[in-house]
Structures are given as C-alpha cells and as structure tokens.
Coordinates of C-alpha atoms in Angstrom, one line a residue:
Chain Z
M1 CA 19.3 -25.8 -94.0
S2 CA 16.8 -23.9 -91.9
S3 CA 15.9 -20.4 -92.7
P4 CA 16.6 -17.9 -89.9
L5 CA 13.9 -15.6 -91.2
R6 CA 10.8 -16.3 -93.2
T7 CA 7.5 -14.7 -93.7
D8 CA 4.2 -16.2 -95.0
R9 CA 1.6 -13.7 -96.4
L10 CA 2.7 -11.2 -93.8
S11 CA 0.4 -8.1 -94.0
K12 CA 0.2 -4.9 -92.0
V13 CA -2.5 -2.3 -92.3
F14 CA -2.3 1.1 -90.6
R15 CA -5.7 2.7 -90.5
H16 CA -6.8 1.6 -94.0
V17 CA -3.3 2.0 -95.4
D18 CA -2.0 -1.2 -96.8
A19 CA 1.6 -0.8 -95.6
L20 CA 2.6 -4.4 -96.3
H21 CA 0.6 -6.8 -98.4
E22 CA 1.1 -10.5 -98.1
L23 CA 4.8 -10.5 -98.0
T24 CA 6.3 -14.0 -98.5
V25 CA 10.0 -14.4 -98.4
E26 CA 12.5 -16.9 -97.1
V27 CA 16.0 -15.8 -96.2
P28 CA 18.6 -18.5 -96.6
E29 CA 21.1 -19.0 -93.7
G30 CA 24.2 -17.0 -94.1
A31 CA 22.7 -14.8 -96.8
V32 CA 23.0 -11.1 -97.1
F33 CA 19.4 -10.4 -98.0
A34 CA 18.5 -6.9 -99.1
L35 CA 15.0 -5.5 -99.0
V36 CA 14.9 -2.7 -101.5
G37 CA 12.3 -0.3 -102.7
P38 CA 11.5 3.4 -102.9
N39 CA 10.6 5.5 -99.8
G40 CA 7.3 4.4 -98.4
A41 CA 7.5 0.9 -100.0
G42 CA 7.0 -0.8 -96.7
K43 CA 10.5 -1.9 -95.9
T44 CA 10.6 -0.4 -92.4
T45 CA 7.1 -1.8 -91.7
A46 CA 8.3 -5.2 -92.8
I47 CA 11.4 -5.1 -90.5
K48 CA 9.5 -3.7 -87.5
T49 CA 6.9 -6.5 -87.9
L50 CA 9.6 -9.1 -88.1
M51 CA 11.2 -7.7 -84.9
N52 CA 7.8 -7.8 -83.1
I53 CA 7.8 -4.0 -82.8
H54 CA 4.6 -4.0 -84.9
R55 CA 1.9 -6.7 -84.8
P56 CA 1.1 -8.1 -88.2
T57 CA -2.5 -7.6 -89.3
S58 CA -2.4 -11.1 -90.9
G59 CA 0.0 -13.7 -91.9
R60 CA 3.0 -14.8 -89.9
A61 CA 6.8 -14.4 -89.7
E62 CA 9.3 -16.7 -88.2
V63 CA 12.6 -15.4 -86.8
L64 CA 15.2 -17.8 -85.7
G65 CA 12.6 -20.6 -85.8
V66 CA 10.2 -18.7 -83.6
N67 CA 7.0 -16.9 -84.4
S68 CA 7.9 -13.2 -84.5
R69 CA 5.0 -12.5 -82.1
S70 CA 6.7 -14.8 -79.6
L71 CA 10.2 -13.3 -79.8
R72 CA 11.7 -13.4 -76.3
A73 CA 14.9 -12.4 -74.7
D74 CA 16.6 -15.7 -75.8
Q75 CA 16.0 -14.9 -79.4
L76 CA 16.7 -11.2 -79.1
A77 CA 20.1 -12.1 -77.6
R78 CA 21.0 -13.6 -80.9
I79 CA 19.8 -10.8 -83.1
G80 CA 21.6 -7.5 -83.8
Y81 CA 19.2 -4.8 -84.8
V82 CA 20.3 -1.3 -86.0
S83 CA 17.8 1.2 -87.4
E84 CA 18.4 4.5 -89.1
N85 CA 15.8 6.2 -86.8
Q86 CA 16.5 4.4 -83.6
Q87 CA 16.2 6.6 -80.5
M88 CA 19.5 6.1 -78.7
P89 CA 20.2 6.9 -75.1
N90 CA 22.0 10.1 -76.1
W91 CA 23.0 11.1 -72.6
M92 CA 25.2 8.0 -72.3
K93 CA 28.9 8.2 -73.1
V94 CA 30.0 5.6 -75.7
G95 CA 32.0 3.6 -73.1
Y96 CA 29.0 3.5 -70.7
F97 CA 26.6 2.7 -73.6
L98 CA 28.7 -0.4 -74.5
S99 CA 29.0 -1.6 -70.9
Y100 CA 25.3 -1.0 -70.4
C101 CA 24.5 -3.2 -73.5
K102 CA 27.0 -5.8 -72.4
A103 CA 24.8 -6.9 -69.4
F104 CA 22.0 -8.0 -71.7
Y105 CA 24.1 -10.4 -73.7
P106 CA 25.5 -13.6 -72.3
D107 CA 27.7 -14.0 -75.4
W108 CA 29.2 -10.5 -75.3
R109 CA 32.9 -10.6 -76.1
D110 CA 34.9 -7.8 -74.6
E111 CA 37.7 -8.3 -77.1
D112 CA 35.3 -8.0 -80.0
A113 CA 33.8 -4.8 -78.5
A114 CA 37.3 -3.4 -78.0
E115 CA 38.3 -4.3 -81.5
L116 CA 35.1 -2.6 -82.9
V117 CA 35.8 0.5 -80.9
R118 CA 39.3 0.6 -82.3
L119 CA 38.2 -0.1 -85.8
F120 CA 35.4 2.5 -85.7
E121 CA 37.6 5.0 -83.8
L122 CA 34.8 5.5 -81.3
P123 CA 35.6 8.0 -78.6
L124 CA 34.6 6.2 -75.4
D125 CA 34.4 9.4 -73.3
R126 CA 32.0 11.3 -75.5
K127 CA 28.3 11.3 -75.2
L128 CA 26.3 9.8 -78.0
R129 CA 24.5 13.1 -78.5
H130 CA 27.8 14.8 -79.3
L131 CA 28.6 12.3 -82.1
S132 CA 28.0 12.7 -85.7
R133 CA 25.3 10.6 -87.3
G134 CA 27.9 8.2 -88.8
M135 CA 29.6 7.8 -85.4
R136 CA 26.3 7.1 -83.7
V137 CA 25.5 4.4 -86.3
K138 CA 29.0 2.9 -85.6
A139 CA 28.3 2.9 -81.9
A140 CA 25.0 1.2 -82.4
L141 CA 26.6 -1.3 -84.7
A142 CA 29.4 -2.0 -82.3
S143 CA 26.8 -2.7 -79.6
S144 CA 25.1 -5.1 -82.0
L145 CA 28.1 -7.0 -83.3
A146 CA 30.1 -7.5 -80.1
Y147 CA 28.0 -10.6 -79.2
R148 CA 28.3 -12.1 -82.7
P149 CA 24.6 -12.4 -83.4
K150 CA 23.2 -15.1 -85.6
L151 CA 20.9 -12.7 -87.4
I152 CA 21.7 -9.0 -88.1
V153 CA 18.8 -6.8 -89.0
L154 CA 19.6 -3.4 -90.4
D155 CA 16.9 -0.9 -91.3
E156 CA 18.4 1.7 -93.7
P157 CA 21.6 1.8 -91.6
F158 CA 23.8 3.7 -94.0
G159 CA 21.5 6.4 -95.2
G160 CA 23.2 9.8 -95.3
L161 CA 26.7 8.3 -94.6
D162 CA 29.6 9.0 -96.9
V163 CA 30.9 6.3 -99.1
L164 CA 34.0 5.6 -97.0
V165 CA 32.1 5.1 -93.8
R166 CA 29.6 3.0 -95.6
E167 CA 32.3 0.7 -97.0
Q168 CA 33.9 0.5 -93.6
L169 CA 30.7 -0.5 -91.9
I170 CA 29.8 -3.1 -94.6
E171 CA 33.3 -4.6 -94.4
S172 CA 33.2 -4.8 -90.7
I173 CA 29.8 -6.6 -90.7
L174 CA 30.9 -9.1 -93.3
E175 CA 34.3 -9.8 -91.7
R176 CA 33.3 -9.9 -88.1
T177 CA 30.2 -12.0 -88.4
P178 CA 30.9 -14.4 -91.3
D179 CA 28.3 -16.9 -90.2
A180 CA 25.6 -14.5 -89.5
T181 CA 22.6 -13.9 -91.8
V182 CA 22.1 -10.3 -92.6
F183 CA 18.7 -8.8 -93.5
L184 CA 18.8 -5.2 -94.4
S185 CA 16.6 -2.6 -96.0
S186 CA 17.8 0.1 -98.2
H187 CA 17.0 2.4 -101.0
D188 CA 20.6 2.8 -101.9
L189 CA 21.1 0.3 -104.7
M190 CA 24.8 1.0 -105.1
E191 CA 25.6 -0.2 -101.6
I192 CA 23.3 -3.2 -101.9
E193 CA 24.9 -4.4 -105.1
S194 CA 28.3 -4.4 -103.6
F195 CA 27.6 -6.9 -100.9
A196 CA 24.1 -8.4 -101.0
S197 CA 23.7 -12.1 -102.0
H198 CA 19.9 -11.9 -102.3
V199 CA 17.6 -9.1 -103.1
A200 CA 13.8 -8.5 -102.7
Y201 CA 12.0 -5.6 -104.2
L202 CA 9.0 -4.0 -102.5
N203 CA 6.8 -1.5 -104.1
E204 CA 3.8 0.0 -102.3
G205 CA 3.8 -2.8 -99.8
R206 CA 3.9 -5.5 -102.4
L207 CA 6.8 -7.8 -103.2
L208 CA 7.7 -7.7 -106.9
F209 CA 10.5 -10.3 -106.7
A210 CA 12.9 -11.9 -104.3
E211 CA 15.8 -13.9 -105.5
A212 CA 19.6 -14.4 -105.5
M213 CA 21.5 -11.5 -106.8
A214 CA 23.2 -13.7 -109.4
D215 CA 19.9 -15.0 -110.7
L216 CA 18.6 -11.5 -110.9
S217 CA 21.5 -10.2 -112.8
G218 CA 21.3 -13.2 -115.1
R219 CA 17.7 -12.8 -116.0
F220 CA 17.6 -9.1 -116.7
R221 CA 19.1 -7.6 -119.9
E222 CA 18.7 -4.3 -121.6
I223 CA 17.9 -5.1 -125.2
E224 CA 18.3 -2.8 -128.2
V225 CA 17.0 -3.9 -131.5
T226 CA 18.0 -2.0 -134.6
L227 CA 15.6 -2.4 -137.5
G228 CA 16.3 -2.0 -141.2
E229 CA 13.6 0.6 -141.6
P230 CA 11.1 2.3 -139.2
A231 CA 8.1 0.0 -138.3
E232 CA 5.2 0.3 -136.0
M233 CA 5.7 -1.3 -132.6
P234 CA 3.9 -4.6 -132.4
R235 CA 1.1 -4.8 -129.8
D236 CA 1.5 -8.4 -128.6
L237 CA 5.0 -8.2 -127.1
P238 CA 5.9 -10.8 -124.5
A239 CA 5.0 -9.9 -120.9
N240 CA 8.6 -10.2 -119.9
W241 CA 9.7 -7.3 -122.2
L242 CA 9.3 -4.4 -119.9
N243 CA 9.0 -0.7 -120.9
P244 CA 9.3 -1.1 -124.7
E245 CA 10.2 2.1 -126.4
Q246 CA 10.9 3.0 -130.0
S247 CA 12.9 5.8 -131.5
G248 CA 13.1 5.6 -135.3
V249 CA 14.7 2.3 -136.2
V250 CA 15.8 1.5 -132.7
V251 CA 13.5 -0.4 -130.3
G252 CA 14.6 -0.8 -126.7
F253 CA 13.2 -2.8 -123.8
T254 CA 14.2 -4.7 -120.7
D255 CA 13.9 -8.5 -120.9
S256 CA 13.1 -9.8 -117.4
R257 CA 13.5 -13.4 -118.3
F258 CA 16.5 -13.3 -120.5
E259 CA 17.7 -16.4 -122.4
S260 CA 19.8 -15.6 -125.3
E261 CA 18.4 -18.1 -127.8
R262 CA 14.8 -17.6 -126.9
N263 CA 15.2 -13.9 -126.9
R264 CA 16.6 -13.8 -130.4
A265 CA 13.8 -16.1 -131.6
E266 CA 11.2 -13.8 -130.0
I267 CA 12.8 -10.7 -131.6
Q268 CA 12.8 -12.4 -135.0
R269 CA 9.1 -13.3 -134.5
H270 CA 8.0 -9.8 -133.6
F271 CA 10.2 -7.7 -135.8
S272 CA 11.0 -8.0 -139.5
G273 CA 14.2 -6.6 -141.0
V274 CA 16.3 -6.8 -137.8
R275 CA 19.8 -5.5 -138.5
A276 CA 21.4 -5.8 -135.1
V277 CA 20.5 -6.9 -131.5
T278 CA 22.5 -5.6 -128.5
E279 CA 22.2 -7.2 -125.1
R280 CA 23.6 -5.3 -122.1
V281 CA 24.0 -6.6 -118.6
M282 CA 22.2 -4.3 -116.2
P283 CA 23.4 -3.0 -112.9
L284 CA 21.0 -3.4 -110.0
R285 CA 20.0 0.3 -110.2
A286 CA 18.9 -0.1 -113.8
I287 CA 17.0 -3.3 -113.0
M288 CA 15.1 -1.6 -110.1
L289 CA 14.3 1.4 -112.3
A290 CA 12.9 -0.8 -115.0
V291 CA 10.8 -2.9 -112.6
S292 CA 9.6 0.2 -110.9
K293 CA 8.7 2.0 -114.1
S294 CA 6.9 -1.1 -115.4
A295 CA 4.9 -1.5 -112.2
Q296 CA 3.9 2.2 -112.4
A297 CA 2.8 1.7 -116.0
A298 CA 0.8 -1.3 -115.1
K299 CA -0.9 0.6 -112.3
G300 CA -1.7 3.4 -114.7
A301 CA -3.1 1.0 -117.2
R302 CA -5.4 -0.5 -114.5
Chain I
M1 CA 17.5 -9.6 -60.5
H2 CA 20.8 -8.7 -62.0
L3 CA 19.2 -6.9 -64.9
I4 CA 16.7 -5.2 -62.7
L5 CA 19.6 -3.7 -60.7
H6 CA 21.4 -2.9 -63.9
I7 CA 18.6 -0.8 -65.3
F8 CA 17.9 0.7 -61.9
K9 CA 21.5 1.8 -61.6
K10 CA 21.3 3.3 -65.1
D11 CA 18.2 5.3 -64.1
V12 CA 19.9 6.5 -60.9
R13 CA 23.0 7.5 -62.8
R14 CA 20.8 9.5 -65.3
L15 CA 18.5 11.1 -62.6
W16 CA 21.0 11.6 -59.8
W17 CA 20.4 15.4 -59.6
G18 CA 16.7 15.0 -59.3
I19 CA 17.1 12.3 -56.7
A20 CA 19.4 14.6 -54.8
V21 CA 16.8 17.4 -54.9
A22 CA 14.1 15.0 -53.6
L23 CA 16.2 13.6 -50.9
S24 CA 17.4 17.0 -49.7
L25 CA 13.8 18.3 -49.7
Q26 CA 12.7 15.2 -47.8
A27 CA 15.5 15.5 -45.2
W28 CA 14.8 19.2 -44.7
M29 CA 11.1 18.6 -44.2
A30 CA 11.8 15.8 -41.8
W31 CA 14.2 18.0 -39.9
L32 CA 11.5 20.8 -39.6
D33 CA 8.8 18.3 -38.7
A34 CA 11.1 16.7 -36.0
R35 CA 11.6 20.1 -34.5
N36 CA 7.8 20.8 -34.7
V37 CA 8.3 23.7 -37.2
T38 CA 5.3 22.7 -39.3
A39 CA 3.8 25.9 -40.5
D40 CA 5.0 25.6 -44.1
L41 CA 5.0 21.9 -44.3
P42 CA 1.8 21.5 -46.4
N43 CA 3.4 23.6 -49.2
F44 CA 6.6 21.7 -49.1
S45 CA 4.7 18.4 -49.0
L46 CA 3.1 19.4 -52.3
L47 CA 6.4 20.3 -53.7
L48 CA 7.9 17.0 -52.6
M49 CA 5.0 15.1 -54.2
V50 CA 5.5 16.9 -57.5
T51 CA 9.2 16.1 -57.3
W52 CA 8.5 12.5 -56.7
A53 CA 6.0 12.4 -59.6
C54 CA 8.6 14.0 -61.9
L55 CA 11.3 11.6 -60.9
I56 CA 9.0 8.5 -61.3
S57 CA 7.8 9.6 -64.7
L58 CA 11.3 10.5 -65.9
A59 CA 12.5 7.1 -64.8
V60 CA 9.7 5.4 -66.8
H61 CA 10.5 7.6 -69.8
E62 CA 14.1 6.6 -69.7
D63 CA 12.9 3.4 -71.4
P64 CA 9.7 4.7 -73.0
L65 CA 6.9 2.2 -73.7
V66 CA 5.1 4.4 -76.3
G67 CA 6.5 4.4 -79.8
D68 CA 8.4 2.1 -82.1
R69 CA 11.9 3.6 -82.3
Q70 CA 13.2 3.1 -78.8
F71 CA 16.6 1.6 -78.5
W72 CA 15.7 -0.8 -75.8
I73 CA 12.8 -2.6 -77.3
T74 CA 15.0 -5.0 -79.3
R75 CA 17.4 -5.6 -76.5
P76 CA 16.9 -9.0 -74.7
S77 CA 15.1 -8.3 -71.5
R78 CA 11.7 -9.4 -70.3
W79 CA 9.0 -7.0 -69.4
P80 CA 9.0 -8.0 -65.7
V81 CA 12.6 -6.9 -65.5
L82 CA 11.9 -3.5 -66.9
L83 CA 8.8 -3.1 -64.6
G84 CA 10.8 -4.4 -61.7
S85 CA 13.5 -1.8 -62.2
K86 CA 11.0 1.0 -62.3
L87 CA 9.3 -0.2 -59.2
L88 CA 12.6 -0.5 -57.5
F89 CA 13.4 3.0 -58.5
A90 CA 10.1 4.2 -56.9
V91 CA 10.7 2.3 -53.7
A92 CA 14.3 3.4 -53.4
V93 CA 13.7 7.1 -54.3
V94 CA 10.3 7.8 -52.9
H95 CA 9.0 5.2 -50.5
M96 CA 12.1 4.2 -48.6
P97 CA 13.3 7.8 -47.8
S98 CA 9.7 8.7 -46.9
F99 CA 9.4 5.7 -44.6
L100 CA 12.8 6.5 -42.9
A101 CA 11.9 10.1 -42.6
D102 CA 8.7 9.2 -40.7
I103 CA 10.6 6.9 -38.4
A104 CA 13.1 9.7 -37.7
I105 CA 10.3 12.2 -37.0
L106 CA 8.6 9.8 -34.6
A107 CA 11.8 9.1 -32.8
A108 CA 12.6 12.8 -32.6
R109 CA 9.2 13.5 -31.1
G110 CA 9.6 11.0 -28.4
F111 CA 7.6 8.1 -29.9
Y112 CA 8.9 4.5 -30.2
P113 CA 8.9 4.2 -34.0
W114 CA 8.6 0.4 -34.2
A115 CA 5.3 0.5 -32.4
W116 CA 4.0 2.4 -35.4
V117 CA 5.6 0.5 -38.2
G118 CA 2.2 -0.9 -39.3
S119 CA 0.7 2.6 -39.7
L120 CA 3.8 3.9 -41.4
L121 CA 3.7 1.0 -43.9
A122 CA 0.0 1.7 -44.5
K123 CA 0.9 5.3 -45.2
Q124 CA 3.4 4.1 -47.8
F125 CA 0.8 1.8 -49.3
V126 CA -1.6 4.8 -49.6
L127 CA 1.2 6.9 -51.2
G128 CA 1.9 4.1 -53.6
A129 CA -1.8 3.7 -54.6
A130 CA -2.4 7.5 -54.8
L131 CA 0.8 8.7 -56.4
T132 CA 3.3 6.0 -57.5
L133 CA 1.1 3.7 -59.4
P134 CA -1.0 6.4 -61.2
V135 CA 2.2 8.2 -62.2
I136 CA 3.8 5.0 -63.5
A137 CA 0.6 4.2 -65.4
L138 CA 0.4 7.7 -66.9
A139 CA 4.1 7.7 -67.9
A140 CA 3.7 4.2 -69.4
V141 CA 0.9 5.3 -71.8
L142 CA 2.2 8.8 -72.6
Q143 CA 5.0 9.7 -74.9
S144 CA 6.9 12.2 -72.8
F145 CA 7.1 14.1 -69.6
A146 CA 5.3 17.1 -71.2
H147 CA 2.4 14.9 -72.2
L148 CA 2.3 13.5 -68.7
A149 CA 2.2 17.1 -67.2
L150 CA -0.6 18.0 -69.5
A151 CA -2.6 14.9 -68.5
I152 CA -2.1 15.6 -64.8
I153 CA -3.3 19.2 -65.5
A154 CA -6.3 17.9 -67.4
I155 CA -7.2 15.4 -64.6
G156 CA -6.6 18.0 -61.9
G157 CA -8.7 20.6 -63.8
L158 CA -11.6 18.2 -64.2
T159 CA -11.4 17.3 -60.6
A160 CA -11.3 21.0 -59.6
F161 CA -14.3 21.7 -61.8
V162 CA -16.2 18.9 -60.2
T163 CA -15.4 19.9 -56.7
T164 CA -15.6 23.7 -57.2
F165 CA -18.6 24.1 -59.5
T166 CA -20.8 21.6 -57.7
P167 CA -21.0 23.2 -54.2
L168 CA -24.1 21.2 -53.4
L169 CA -21.8 18.2 -53.2
H170 CA -19.6 19.5 -50.5
S171 CA -20.1 18.0 -47.1
Q172 CA -18.4 19.0 -44.0
W173 CA -19.0 15.6 -42.6
R174 CA -15.5 14.3 -42.6
G175 CA -16.6 10.7 -43.0
V176 CA -18.4 11.5 -46.2
E177 CA -15.5 13.5 -47.6
D178 CA -13.0 10.9 -46.6
T179 CA -15.0 8.0 -48.1
R180 CA -15.6 10.0 -51.3
V181 CA -11.9 10.9 -51.8
A182 CA -10.9 7.4 -50.9
M183 CA -13.2 5.9 -53.5
F184 CA -12.0 8.4 -56.0
F185 CA -8.4 7.4 -55.5
A186 CA -9.3 3.7 -55.2
V187 CA -10.6 3.8 -58.8
F188 CA -7.4 5.5 -60.0
A189 CA -5.2 3.1 -58.1
L190 CA -7.0 0.0 -59.3
T191 CA -7.0 1.2 -62.9
A192 CA -3.3 2.1 -62.6
A193 CA -2.6 -1.3 -61.1
A194 CA -4.2 -2.9 -64.1
I195 CA -2.7 -0.6 -66.8
V196 CA 0.9 -0.8 -65.6
P197 CA 1.6 -4.6 -66.1
L198 CA -0.5 -4.7 -69.2
Q199 CA 1.4 -1.8 -70.8
F200 CA 4.8 -3.2 -69.8
A201 CA 3.8 -6.6 -71.1
W202 CA 2.0 -5.7 -74.4
R203 CA 2.7 -2.1 -75.1
R204 CA -0.8 -1.6 -76.5
T205 CA -1.0 2.1 -75.8
W206 CA -4.3 3.2 -77.3
P207 CA -6.7 0.7 -75.6
L208 CA -5.0 1.4 -72.3
R209 CA -5.2 5.2 -72.8
V210 CA -9.0 4.7 -73.5
A211 CA -9.2 2.6 -70.3
G212 CA -7.4 5.4 -68.4
V213 CA -9.7 8.1 -69.6
A214 CA -12.7 5.9 -68.8
A215 CA -11.3 5.4 -65.3
V216 CA -10.9 9.1 -64.8
L217 CA -14.5 9.8 -65.9
A218 CA -15.7 6.9 -63.7
A219 CA -13.9 8.3 -60.7
E220 CA -15.3 11.8 -61.2
L221 CA -18.8 10.3 -61.6
L222 CA -18.4 8.2 -58.6
Y223 CA -17.3 11.3 -56.7
I224 CA -20.4 13.1 -57.7
S225 CA -22.9 10.3 -57.2
L226 CA -21.4 9.2 -53.9
S227 CA -21.7 12.8 -52.5
V228 CA -25.3 13.2 -53.6
T229 CA -26.2 9.9 -52.0
F230 CA -24.4 10.5 -48.8
I231 CA -25.6 14.1 -48.4
A232 CA -29.2 13.2 -49.1
H233 CA -28.9 10.4 -46.6
V234 CA -27.3 12.7 -44.0
R235 CA -30.0 15.4 -44.5
A236 CA -32.9 13.1 -44.5
G237 CA -31.9 10.8 -41.7
P238 CA -32.0 11.2 -38.0
P239 CA -29.1 13.0 -36.3
P240 CA -26.2 10.5 -35.8
R241 CA -25.5 9.3 -32.4
Q242 CA -21.8 9.7 -32.7
C243 CA -20.3 12.6 -34.5
H244 CA -16.7 13.7 -35.0
H245 CA -16.9 17.1 -36.5
R246 CA -13.9 19.2 -37.5
F247 CA -14.6 22.9 -38.2
S248 CA -13.0 24.3 -41.2
S249 CA -12.3 27.7 -39.8
A250 CA -10.4 28.7 -36.7
A251 CA -13.3 30.7 -35.4
G252 CA -15.2 27.5 -35.1
A253 CA -18.3 28.8 -36.7
C254 CA -20.4 26.5 -38.9
Q255 CA -21.8 28.2 -41.9
R256 CA -24.5 25.8 -43.0
P257 CA -27.9 25.6 -41.3
H258 CA -28.0 21.9 -41.2
V259 CA -24.6 21.7 -39.6
R260 CA -25.6 24.3 -37.1
H261 CA -28.6 22.2 -36.3
A262 CA -26.4 19.1 -35.9
H263 CA -24.1 21.1 -33.8
A264 CA -26.8 22.1 -31.4
A265 CA -28.2 18.6 -31.2
L266 CA -24.9 17.1 -30.5
S267 CA -23.6 19.8 -28.2
R268 CA -22.6 17.1 -25.7
R269 CA -20.7 15.2 -28.2
R270 CA -17.0 15.6 -28.6
L271 CA -16.1 18.3 -31.1
D272 CA -12.7 18.3 -32.5
H273 CA -11.7 21.9 -33.2
A274 CA -9.1 22.2 -35.8

C-alpha cells in the first residue's frame, strides 16, 4: 500500500531557528495521523512545508506520490486543506464562496456540498466575515470536503471551538470521506485521542515518536512500586523508565516500553522488598506530558 | 481560460464600485475632451491614473502573493491562470476603456479613428509599461495596499528629490528630457516585466523586493547620469542644425543664457510656442 504522505529528513530553518529538524514520517493510506506537540513545536511549519507553502531547507517530502516542491493543480485538486489561521475571502457570502471554490475542482459534488451546508447549518446568504469562528471553519471544511479529497490536511482546525462543534466536525470528516487519509496537527490531545489512528509527537522541531495509537497506548504504562521500607532511588534505572520519582516508600515512573513480565523482572532487580506494583494504562494526555517532561529533563541535563 | 474568467469575474464582483468610479471618470473626461474643454484635464488625468493604480493593486491583493496564510494558495490553479486573470482585469478595466475613449474623442473631433489605431495602441503599450506593469509588480511583492501606497510615495519622493534638488540636470531641450524620462520608465517597465511572472510563479518575495529596489536606484542613477552626459554634450557641442524648442512659459522667454544663445542662433528655425 503506497503512502499518501511521507517525509525524509525534512528540515526547515528560519533565520537560524531550527523550526523543523530532520522529520521522517510515513502516513499509511486511510490513517488519521495526528501530529501533536506544544505550541511552537513545528507542527504548522511541517504542514506548510508539506503543502509547498514553505520550501524545505533540506530533506524531502512526498505528497500523493509527488515531491512536495512539485505539487501542482492535479494533486491539489485531491487535497483538502484547512488551517486555523487561513485568510479567508471574508467579503464573500457562504453560497458564493462555495460556488467560487467549485470551479477549481473537477470532482466537486453539488449534492455533497448541499449536504454539508445542511449538516453544518451554514447560512448561505451571510458573509464569511459575519460568521463566528466555528462557522468559518465549517465553511472552510465544507469547501474542502465537497470534492471528496484523497488527503485531508488540517492545521489546528478545532482550536477554540466548543466540544459539540468539534465532535460534529470530526464526525463529518470521518463519515463523509471514509477512504481519505487525514493528516492533522493539534495540541488538543483529548480530540486527537478520540479519533486518530496514528500519532506523532514533535517537540522543538524534533520528532520524539510516531506510531499507531494502539501501539502507543500499549507500550506506555504508569507504574507505581510500593516498597517495604524507604530506600534510596537506584541510579542505573532503565532508560525507558521516564521521570522516576520517589515519595517515601512509593516509587513512580512511566515505562515507555512496557511488557508486563520484563517490567516486573526489572523492578525486582532494581528494588528490594517490593510489596506491590500497580500498572495503569495512560491516556494520551498523560503520555505526552510524560514524554515532554522527560525531554525537558534530558535537555536540562545536557 | 475558464478559470481565468472565473477569477476575473470574482475580482470584478469584489471591486465593482471602484470600477464604476474609474469608468465614470474616464467617460466624463472623454466627454470633456471631445467637446474641447481641456483646461482641467491634466488634474483629472492624474486622478484617473491614481484610480487605475488603486484598482489594479486591489485586484492583485484579492489573491495576495505575499504571505503563507492565503486561502487561495492551496487551491488547484496554476500561476499563469492567476496572472492571466489579473492581466485580464487590467486590460478590461484600464486599457480597453482608455482605448475606446481615445477612439470616441478622435471621432468627436472629426478624425477618422481607425487611421490612428497604431498610435492609440502604442499609447496603451506605454500606459501598460509605465503604469500597469509596475503597479502589478509592486502589488505582487508587497503585502497590502497600504504598503504599496508607501512604496509609491517613497519612489515618488526619491524621484522628486533627484529632479528638484539637482537643478543642474534640468534641460529644456525636449529631446534630452524625453529620452531621460523614457529611459527611466524603461528600467521600471523591464524590471516589472521580469518581477511579475517570477513572483507569480515562485512567490519568492524578498529577492524580488531587493531586485525592485535595485531597479529604482538604477533608474534614478540612469536619470542623473544621462542628464549630465546629455547636457555636457549639448553645451560643448556646436549648435544643432535642427531644433524643436518648446518654451516652458507663456511669455515665451528663455531664462537660461545658453538657451538664449541657442534661440538667437536658431532664430530662423521653427519654434513651437506652447
């Protein structure tokens, strides 16, 4: 199966600022791939470089089988792109905006556009500038879904929207374009967890990991070890035990390569007098926090 | 072509009020000119030029080329389509009305317009080179209409400085002035003709801005150096055998000694009093 989107050591430097550093990811066809990370992590830079809005400083990206630098109308007609900070033609009324967009897409379906207008309750006779932010995102999304794109690229599309609108937009994307690959950036981990199949984490322009959501959830565990009596924290803990902390007889850490048997054996090897071990499945938010904290600690140590 | 028309129609829909103002002004001026009421026409001509420049730049800024957040840049259209739509706008809103107005004026004054079509087209060519292309180029590398207005003021100010504070350079020999001004605009037009397709194709704003600034400085330098060369040549050389001199004042008095001398020497020549 070919990948609709892949990058190979993609880097972007803005006046000595390393905005994106050797990003290598491959998005499987049909996946909902979320690029997450804190503000300023390089998510928008990555997306804009993929969309040929920015030129990469080095490395390359392939979008729908074509070098991103060579993206042409043919490929763009199969990509739906919606960005949080897109400058929309605010003077246009919603109806005219949709009919204006229609001319650019040979595969535009009027019935899909009408259905999206109905679903999103878009007022066709109102100017975009008079719409709320949520409604403007809906209009942009309607104009990007009505031609059933093969690849949907969303740059922080749901920021600042209330939960109901967010859910509605996510559902509409998944239902209306079941075959499309979705690549989106977000720092809202709750929304990502609800519908992403793959996740990649960027921090300060560097990719910390990229994998299927199920694998990620499977390999991260919050571990709590209760000892018989207080003991000093060993120094040679495994590298996959992130952010170890001790409070009295309780030692806590995040295991980033969790395997139950191996984990228990490692705990027995490093601690004596273990009375209880608790393993907790971690939500995405907790995983990201642990990874982020660990990365910061490593940076501080350097 | 379909998409060129589509974007053009969108721009017309957006800027219809400005187009209406320009066309009204054009029609009114043509009517005055046709009736030989030409006293205030220079002022209105300037106003019309400013209106055209505003309209062209607003049309370009409808789909701005500077920045990375524009809605249109991820929509599937090729750069020649966008450029074509903006050129079509300039032709439809500026050049065609101007051309038709000229034909109407000639006809009203008793000329046979089609005999002058070549000259009228040449006038449109000059208008395109001196106004349309430079304005499209400026709008293509600047973020907004306000930036464009500031750039025009800066270029105008620099030109005014060069022409006002270097009186030595002034020559009342029309040929010298015409050549100098023509060269000045030729540099602008050629640079604009290079910048416009490059910016529409690549959207590499900063290198093209630098090229634009370099072209402005080159044009000003050319203006200065040409004048010095020409004036030195005119002063040092023998009186010309043929001279078409137009006096700048209604009294017909020449202020400069060398011109007076030339005037006396060429008293038998044809003088064209303005």
